[in-house]
Short mmCIF file of N, CA and C in Angstrom, two decimals:
data_model
loop_
_atom_site.label_atom_id
_atom_site.label_comp_id
_atom_site.label_asym_id
_atom_site.label_seq_id
_atom_site.Cartn_x
_atom_site.Cartn_y
_atom_site.Cartn_z
N UNK N 21 -35.55 77.03 211.25
CA UNK N 21 -36.38 77.75 209.82
C UNK N 21 -36.60 79.28 210.41
N UNK N 22 -36.69 80.43 210.26
CA UNK N 22 -36.50 81.44 210.46
C UNK N 22 -37.88 82.29 210.20
N UNK N 23 -38.78 82.55 211.29
CA UNK N 23 -39.60 83.29 210.76
C UNK N 23 -39.95 83.97 210.04
N UNK N 24 -40.71 84.25 209.36
CA UNK N 24 -41.04 85.64 207.91
C UNK N 24 -41.73 86.56 208.83
N UNK N 25 -40.77 88.06 208.51
CA UNK N 25 -40.96 89.12 208.69
C UNK N 25 -42.12 89.36 208.24
N UNK N 26 -43.31 90.39 209.29
CA UNK N 26 -44.61 90.38 208.40
C UNK N 26 -45.05 92.07 208.90
N UNK N 27 -44.33 93.17 209.68
CA UNK N 27 -44.34 94.51 209.51
C UNK N 27 -43.94 95.04 208.65
N UNK N 28 -45.22 95.41 207.96
CA UNK N 28 -44.89 96.46 206.74
C UNK N 28 -44.13 97.46 206.71
N UNK N 29 -43.05 97.87 206.06
CA UNK N 29 -42.52 99.08 205.53
C UNK N 29 -43.07 100.64 205.78
N UNK N 30 -43.21 101.30 206.77
CA UNK N 30 -43.79 102.25 206.81
C UNK N 30 -43.17 103.82 206.55
N UNK N 31 -43.22 104.33 205.53
CA UNK N 31 -42.99 106.08 205.21
C UNK N 31 -42.60 106.65 206.61
N UNK N 32 -41.97 108.17 206.29
CA UNK N 32 -41.50 108.60 207.19
C UNK N 32 -42.71 109.12 207.89
N UNK N 33 -43.48 109.74 206.71
CA UNK N 33 -44.99 110.26 207.47
C UNK N 33 -45.89 109.26 208.01
N UNK N 34 -45.79 108.07 207.43
CA UNK N 34 -46.37 106.93 208.28
C UNK N 34 -46.09 106.32 209.58
N UNK N 35 -44.74 106.90 209.42
CA UNK N 35 -44.30 106.43 211.01
C UNK N 35 -45.19 107.56 212.24
N UNK N 36 -44.56 109.13 211.54
CA UNK N 36 -45.09 110.13 212.88
C UNK N 36 -46.83 109.70 212.85
N UNK N 37 -47.64 109.58 211.81
CA UNK N 37 -48.89 109.21 211.85
C UNK N 37 -49.19 108.07 213.31
N UNK N 38 -48.48 106.83 212.71
CA UNK N 38 -48.43 105.91 213.88
C UNK N 38 -48.10 105.90 215.41
N UNK N 39 -47.17 106.87 215.41
CA UNK N 39 -46.83 107.23 216.72
C UNK N 39 -47.92 108.35 217.61
N UNK N 40 -48.07 109.36 216.48
CA UNK N 40 -49.34 109.83 217.16
C UNK N 40 -50.77 109.04 217.24
N UNK N 41 -50.64 108.43 216.42
CA UNK N 41 -51.88 107.27 216.91
C UNK N 41 -51.85 106.63 218.14
N UNK N 42 -50.40 105.93 218.64
CA UNK N 42 -50.18 105.09 219.59
C UNK N 42 -50.27 106.33 220.56
N UNK N 43 -50.56 107.48 220.87
CA UNK N 43 -50.54 108.66 221.87
C UNK N 43 -49.46 109.43 222.13
N UNK N 44 -48.62 109.18 221.26
CA UNK N 44 -47.14 110.42 221.10
C UNK N 44 -47.46 111.97 220.48
N UNK N 45 -47.43 112.91 221.16
CA UNK N 45 -47.73 114.25 220.91
C UNK N 45 -46.61 114.76 220.21
N UNK N 46 -46.74 114.99 218.55
CA UNK N 46 -45.46 115.42 217.80
C UNK N 46 -46.21 116.86 217.49
N UNK N 47 -45.54 117.84 218.24
CA UNK N 47 -45.94 119.20 217.70
C UNK N 47 -45.00 119.63 216.74
N UNK N 48 -43.83 119.45 216.18
CA UNK N 48 -43.73 119.84 214.87
C UNK N 48 -43.03 118.78 214.26
N UNK N 49 -43.95 118.23 213.19
CA UNK N 49 -43.85 116.99 212.33
C UNK N 49 -42.46 117.25 211.64
N UNK N 50 -41.93 118.07 211.18
CA UNK N 50 -40.87 118.99 210.23
C UNK N 50 -39.50 118.19 210.75
N UNK N 51 -39.81 118.39 212.12
CA UNK N 51 -38.61 118.37 212.75
C UNK N 51 -38.32 116.77 213.42
N UNK N 52 -39.76 116.18 213.32
CA UNK N 52 -39.48 114.83 213.56
C UNK N 52 -39.67 114.00 212.64
N UNK N 53 -39.56 114.48 211.22
CA UNK N 53 -38.99 113.87 209.96
C UNK N 53 -37.67 113.88 210.00
N UNK N 54 -37.07 114.61 210.40
CA UNK N 54 -35.40 114.91 210.20
C UNK N 54 -34.97 114.38 211.06
N UNK N 55 -35.66 114.07 212.17
CA UNK N 55 -34.95 112.87 213.36
C UNK N 55 -35.17 111.54 212.70
N UNK N 56 -36.35 111.07 212.25
CA UNK N 56 -36.62 109.80 211.95
C UNK N 56 -35.97 109.03 210.90
N UNK N 57 -35.83 110.64 209.78
CA UNK N 57 -34.71 110.46 208.91
C UNK N 57 -33.55 109.67 208.90
N UNK N 58 -32.33 110.80 209.75
CA UNK N 58 -31.13 110.82 209.95
C UNK N 58 -31.01 110.21 211.22
N UNK N 59 -31.85 110.04 212.02
CA UNK N 59 -31.38 108.58 213.38
C UNK N 59 -32.01 107.68 213.12
N UNK N 60 -33.56 107.47 212.69
CA UNK N 60 -34.11 106.19 212.75
C UNK N 60 -35.37 106.27 213.87
N UNK N 61 -36.17 105.54 213.55
CA UNK N 61 -37.57 105.31 213.84
C UNK N 61 -37.13 104.16 214.92
N UNK N 62 -36.24 103.17 214.68
CA UNK N 62 -35.51 102.08 215.36
C UNK N 62 -34.45 102.31 216.22
N UNK N 63 -33.71 103.14 215.66
CA UNK N 63 -32.58 103.70 216.96
C UNK N 63 -33.46 104.66 218.31
N UNK N 64 -34.10 105.26 217.61
CA UNK N 64 -35.43 106.35 218.63
C UNK N 64 -35.64 105.74 219.46
N UNK N 65 -36.59 103.76 219.17
CA UNK N 65 -37.77 103.31 219.94
C UNK N 65 -36.71 102.92 221.29
N UNK N 66 -35.47 102.90 221.04
CA UNK N 66 -34.67 102.56 222.64
C UNK N 66 -35.14 103.70 223.72
N UNK N 67 -35.64 104.98 222.84
CA UNK N 67 -35.36 105.84 223.73
C UNK N 67 -37.34 106.47 224.07
N UNK N 68 -37.63 105.71 223.90
CA UNK N 68 -38.97 106.10 224.01
C UNK N 68 -39.98 104.91 224.58
N UNK N 69 -39.20 104.02 224.75
CA UNK N 69 -39.77 102.59 225.91
C UNK N 69 -40.40 103.05 227.37
N UNK N 70 -39.12 104.21 227.73
CA UNK N 70 -39.49 104.79 229.03
C UNK N 70 -41.06 105.46 229.10
N UNK N 71 -41.21 105.77 228.12
CA UNK N 71 -42.74 106.53 227.92
C UNK N 71 -43.57 105.94 227.61
N UNK N 72 -43.31 104.34 227.37
CA UNK N 72 -44.58 103.15 226.81
C UNK N 72 -45.03 103.01 228.14
N UNK N 73 -46.07 102.63 228.12
CA UNK N 73 -47.20 101.38 229.02
C UNK N 73 -46.42 100.05 229.17
N UNK N 74 -46.76 99.29 229.62
CA UNK N 74 -46.36 97.82 229.98
C UNK N 74 -47.27 97.08 228.61
N UNK N 75 -46.46 96.30 228.18
CA UNK N 75 -46.66 95.42 226.91
C UNK N 75 -48.47 95.24 227.36
N UNK N 76 -49.66 94.70 226.58
CA UNK N 76 -50.57 93.85 227.23
C UNK N 76 -51.67 94.97 227.77
N UNK N 77 -50.86 96.33 228.09
CA UNK N 77 -51.96 96.96 228.50
C UNK N 77 -52.75 97.79 227.45
N UNK N 78 -54.32 97.94 227.45
CA UNK N 78 -55.24 97.85 227.06
C UNK N 78 -54.94 99.96 226.47
N UNK N 79 -55.08 100.15 225.00
CA UNK N 79 -55.50 101.85 224.70
C UNK N 79 -53.75 102.49 224.15
N UNK N 80 -53.62 103.78 224.64
CA UNK N 80 -52.82 103.69 223.12
C UNK N 80 -51.28 103.33 224.09
N UNK N 81 -50.35 102.89 223.38
CA UNK N 81 -48.89 102.44 223.44
C UNK N 81 -48.48 103.59 224.57
N UNK N 82 -48.20 104.81 224.44
CA UNK N 82 -47.44 105.51 225.13
C UNK N 82 -48.65 106.49 226.40
N UNK N 83 -47.41 106.80 227.25
CA UNK N 83 -48.44 107.60 228.87
C UNK N 83 -48.72 108.66 228.23
N UNK N 84 -49.69 109.12 229.02
CA UNK N 84 -49.93 110.61 228.34
C UNK N 84 -49.12 111.64 228.98
N UNK N 85 -49.06 112.97 228.24
CA UNK N 85 -48.14 113.50 227.65
C UNK N 85 -46.96 113.32 227.26
N UNK N 86 -46.48 112.13 226.69
CA UNK N 86 -45.76 111.63 226.08
C UNK N 86 -45.47 112.81 224.72
N UNK N 87 -44.08 113.44 224.32
CA UNK N 87 -43.96 113.88 223.10
C UNK N 87 -42.52 113.58 222.81
N UNK N 88 -42.83 113.75 221.10
CA UNK N 88 -41.35 113.56 220.48
C UNK N 88 -40.35 114.38 220.97
N UNK N 89 -40.34 115.61 221.50
CA UNK N 89 -39.61 116.29 222.10
C UNK N 89 -38.94 115.85 223.05
N UNK N 90 -39.33 114.64 223.79
CA UNK N 90 -38.98 114.65 225.64
C UNK N 90 -38.06 113.05 224.75
N UNK N 91 -38.44 112.39 223.80
CA UNK N 91 -37.80 111.12 223.20
C UNK N 91 -36.36 112.21 223.01
N UNK N 92 -36.36 113.14 221.85
CA UNK N 92 -34.74 113.44 221.15
C UNK N 92 -34.46 114.22 222.42
N UNK N 93 -35.06 115.16 223.57
CA UNK N 93 -33.95 115.11 224.41
C UNK N 93 -33.47 114.17 225.29
N UNK N 94 -34.05 113.15 225.75
CA UNK N 94 -33.24 112.06 225.69
C UNK N 94 -32.14 110.81 225.20
N UNK N 95 -32.56 111.67 224.50
CA UNK N 95 -31.43 110.78 222.89
C UNK N 95 -30.41 111.91 222.94
N UNK N 96 -30.49 113.03 223.13
CA UNK N 96 -29.39 113.82 223.02
C UNK N 96 -28.72 114.20 224.26
N UNK N 97 -29.22 113.81 225.38
CA UNK N 97 -28.48 113.50 227.00
C UNK N 97 -27.86 112.17 226.98
N UNK N 98 -27.89 111.75 226.25
CA UNK N 98 -27.62 110.30 226.07
C UNK N 98 -26.91 110.13 225.13
N UNK N 99 -26.53 111.13 223.97
CA UNK N 99 -25.09 111.42 223.07
C UNK N 99 -24.29 112.15 223.77
N UNK N 100 -24.29 113.56 224.30
CA UNK N 100 -23.72 114.20 224.66
C UNK N 100 -22.80 113.53 226.20
N UNK N 101 -23.67 112.49 226.93
CA UNK N 101 -22.97 111.67 228.01
C UNK N 101 -22.03 110.86 227.41
N UNK N 102 -22.36 110.10 226.11
CA UNK N 102 -21.10 109.61 225.50
C UNK N 102 -20.01 110.24 225.30
N UNK N 103 -20.05 111.21 224.64
CA UNK N 103 -18.93 111.75 224.24
C UNK N 103 -18.44 112.39 225.16
N UNK N 104 -18.56 112.72 226.45
CA UNK N 104 -17.83 113.14 227.51
C UNK N 104 -17.39 111.99 228.25
N UNK N 105 -18.30 110.94 228.12
CA UNK N 105 -17.14 109.18 228.14
C UNK N 105 -16.25 109.17 227.50
N UNK N 106 -16.93 109.45 226.75
CA UNK N 106 -15.18 108.83 225.36
C UNK N 106 -14.11 109.94 225.78
N UNK N 107 -14.53 111.43 225.87
CA UNK N 107 -13.30 112.25 225.95
C UNK N 107 -12.46 111.77 227.35
N UNK N 108 -13.34 111.37 228.13
CA UNK N 108 -12.40 110.72 229.26
C UNK N 108 -11.44 109.70 229.48
N UNK N 109 -12.01 108.50 228.34
CA UNK N 109 -11.08 107.04 228.51
C UNK N 109 -10.27 107.54 226.83
N UNK N 110 -10.08 108.97 225.91
CA UNK N 110 -9.38 109.41 225.43
C UNK N 110 -7.95 109.50 225.97
N UNK N 111 -8.07 110.40 227.57
CA UNK N 111 -7.01 110.66 227.99
C UNK N 111 -6.75 109.52 228.97
N UNK N 112 -7.20 108.44 229.19
CA UNK N 112 -7.02 107.23 229.96
C UNK N 112 -6.19 106.09 228.50
N UNK N 113 -6.47 106.63 227.46
CA UNK N 113 -5.99 105.90 226.83
C UNK N 113 -4.78 106.19 226.37
N UNK N 114 -4.44 107.66 226.13
CA UNK N 114 -3.29 108.20 226.09
C UNK N 114 -2.12 108.08 227.00
N UNK N 115 -2.43 108.36 228.00
CA UNK N 115 -1.75 108.03 229.48
C UNK N 115 -1.04 106.33 228.99
N UNK N 116 -1.93 105.48 229.46
CA UNK N 116 -1.30 104.19 228.97
C UNK N 116 -0.47 103.90 228.03
N UNK N 117 -0.82 104.41 226.71
CA UNK N 117 0.06 103.95 225.45
C UNK N 117 1.49 105.04 225.87
N UNK N 118 1.49 106.11 226.33
CA UNK N 118 2.81 106.73 226.70
C UNK N 118 3.37 106.06 227.80
N UNK N 119 2.34 105.41 229.04
CA UNK N 119 3.46 104.39 229.87
C UNK N 119 3.98 103.45 229.02
N UNK N 120 3.45 102.94 228.27
CA UNK N 120 3.42 101.62 227.86
C UNK N 120 5.24 101.39 226.67
N UNK N 121 4.87 102.66 226.11
CA UNK N 121 5.61 103.42 225.45
C UNK N 121 7.17 103.58 226.12
N UNK N 122 7.05 103.93 227.10
CA UNK N 122 8.19 104.35 228.11
C UNK N 122 8.99 103.43 228.16
N UNK N 123 7.85 102.51 228.93
CA UNK N 123 8.64 101.31 229.57
C UNK N 123 9.13 100.48 228.78
N UNK N 124 8.78 100.21 227.34
CA UNK N 124 9.57 99.50 226.50
C UNK N 124 10.91 100.14 225.84
N UNK N 125 10.49 101.58 225.82
CA UNK N 125 12.26 101.97 225.30
C UNK N 125 13.26 101.99 226.41
N UNK N 126 12.36 102.33 227.60
CA UNK N 126 13.46 101.81 228.84
C UNK N 126 14.17 100.21 228.64
N UNK N 127 13.65 99.21 228.19
CA UNK N 127 14.07 98.26 228.11
C UNK N 127 15.37 97.85 226.91
N UNK N 128 15.06 98.90 225.96
CA UNK N 128 15.57 98.66 224.64
C UNK N 128 16.33 99.68 224.26
N UNK N 129 16.52 99.73 223.21
CA UNK N 129 17.36 100.66 222.14
C UNK N 129 16.35 101.51 221.47
N UNK N 130 14.82 101.61 221.91
CA UNK N 130 13.77 102.68 221.35
C UNK N 130 13.12 101.74 220.23
N UNK N 131 12.94 101.11 219.78
CA UNK N 131 12.58 99.73 219.02
C UNK N 131 12.05 98.34 219.74
N UNK N 132 12.31 98.69 221.23
CA UNK N 132 11.76 97.46 221.70
C UNK N 132 10.24 97.03 221.21
N UNK N 133 8.74 98.08 221.07
CA UNK N 133 8.30 97.37 220.52
C UNK N 133 7.65 96.54 219.67
N UNK N 134 8.89 96.57 218.97
CA UNK N 134 9.24 95.39 217.83
C UNK N 134 9.43 93.77 217.90
N UNK N 135 10.25 94.09 219.08
CA UNK N 135 10.38 92.75 219.69
C UNK N 135 9.72 91.86 220.71
N UNK N 136 9.20 90.66 219.50
CA UNK N 136 8.04 89.84 220.25
C UNK N 136 8.07 88.95 221.33
N UNK N 137 9.60 88.95 222.06
CA UNK N 137 9.91 88.22 223.28
C UNK N 137 9.27 88.88 224.40
N UNK N 138 8.47 90.18 223.68
CA UNK N 138 8.01 91.50 225.24
C UNK N 138 6.53 90.80 225.24
N UNK N 139 6.14 89.80 224.50
CA UNK N 139 5.06 89.82 224.49
C UNK N 139 4.34 88.07 224.51
N UNK N 140 3.62 88.05 225.26
CA UNK N 140 3.35 86.52 225.57
C UNK N 140 2.06 86.30 224.50
N UNK N 141 1.05 87.25 224.06
CA UNK N 141 0.34 86.87 223.04
C UNK N 141 0.91 86.82 221.52
N UNK N 142 2.18 85.96 221.06
CA UNK N 142 2.82 85.92 220.11
C UNK N 142 1.94 86.10 218.66
N UNK N 143 1.29 85.32 218.15
CA UNK N 143 -0.02 85.18 217.50
C UNK N 143 -0.63 86.71 216.96
N UNK N 144 -1.17 87.26 218.26
CA UNK N 144 -1.51 88.63 218.23
C UNK N 144 -0.40 89.98 217.63
N UNK N 145 0.37 89.56 218.81
CA UNK N 145 1.89 90.46 217.99
C UNK N 145 1.58 90.36 216.28
N UNK N 146 1.79 89.55 216.32
CA UNK N 146 2.17 89.30 214.29
C UNK N 146 1.32 89.64 213.81
N UNK N 147 -0.10 89.63 214.15
CA UNK N 147 -1.34 89.87 213.26
C UNK N 147 -1.43 91.94 213.58
N UNK N 148 -0.70 91.98 214.68
CA UNK N 148 -1.05 93.53 214.99
C UNK N 148 0.14 94.41 214.09
N UNK N 149 1.31 93.59 213.91
CA UNK N 149 2.36 94.67 213.22
C UNK N 149 2.29 94.20 211.69
N UNK N 150 1.55 93.11 211.51
CA UNK N 150 1.10 92.78 210.02
C UNK N 150 0.49 93.80 209.70
N UNK N 151 -0.62 94.09 210.33
CA UNK N 151 -1.72 95.38 209.90
C UNK N 151 -1.05 96.41 210.13
N UNK N 152 -0.28 96.57 211.31
CA UNK N 152 0.24 98.06 211.04
C UNK N 152 1.09 98.27 209.68
N UNK N 153 1.89 97.33 209.21
CA UNK N 153 3.06 97.60 208.00
C UNK N 153 2.01 97.51 206.85
N UNK N 154 1.00 96.75 206.70
CA UNK N 154 -0.63 96.86 205.54
C UNK N 154 -0.68 98.71 205.67
N UNK N 155 -1.05 99.01 207.00
CA UNK N 155 -1.87 100.47 207.09
C UNK N 155 -1.06 101.37 206.99
N UNK N 156 0.37 101.18 207.01
CA UNK N 156 1.94 101.76 206.76
C UNK N 156 1.51 102.20 205.22
N UNK N 157 1.90 100.93 204.75
CA UNK N 157 2.06 101.13 203.36
C UNK N 157 1.22 101.94 202.64
N UNK N 158 -0.36 101.40 202.57
CA UNK N 158 -1.83 101.96 202.00
C UNK N 158 -1.70 103.62 202.34
N UNK N 159 -1.45 103.96 203.17
CA UNK N 159 -1.07 105.56 203.77
C UNK N 159 0.03 106.32 202.76
N UNK N 160 0.94 105.50 203.07
CA UNK N 160 2.05 106.38 201.95
C UNK N 160 2.17 106.48 200.43
N UNK N 161 1.26 104.98 199.60
CA UNK N 161 1.11 104.44 198.51
C UNK N 161 0.08 105.22 198.23
#
C-alpha cells in the first residue's frame, strides 16, 4: 500500500515565502518567481542541497548567507557544463557513425548496413530497421 502524500501544494509566492522562512535570501522575488515557474521548485531543490544544514539540525534549513542567486548560478553552471559535454559527445558520435558506415561500405555494395548477417543482435537489427522505415514513411507522408 502506498503512503499518502500529505504536503500541500504551494503557489509560487508561497514557495518563495517558504524558502525565505527557511533562511534563503531572495533579493529579487520577480526573478525567483520566473525561475520557480519555468524550472520548478523540485528541480532547483537539488541545487540548494549544498546550502542546507544537515537534516535534523535545529533552526533554519539553510546556512547563513544562502541566496536564491547562488542556487540559480549553480544551476546555470551545471546546465552549461552539460551543454559542453554534450557538444563533445556529438563529435564522438559523428566520428563513430562515420567510421561504422565506412567499414560497412568496405565489406559490401554500399548497402551493407541493411544486411542482417553483419549484426549479432538480429532482433534489435530488425526492430531498428522497422523503426527507421516507419520514421521515413512518416516524414514523407
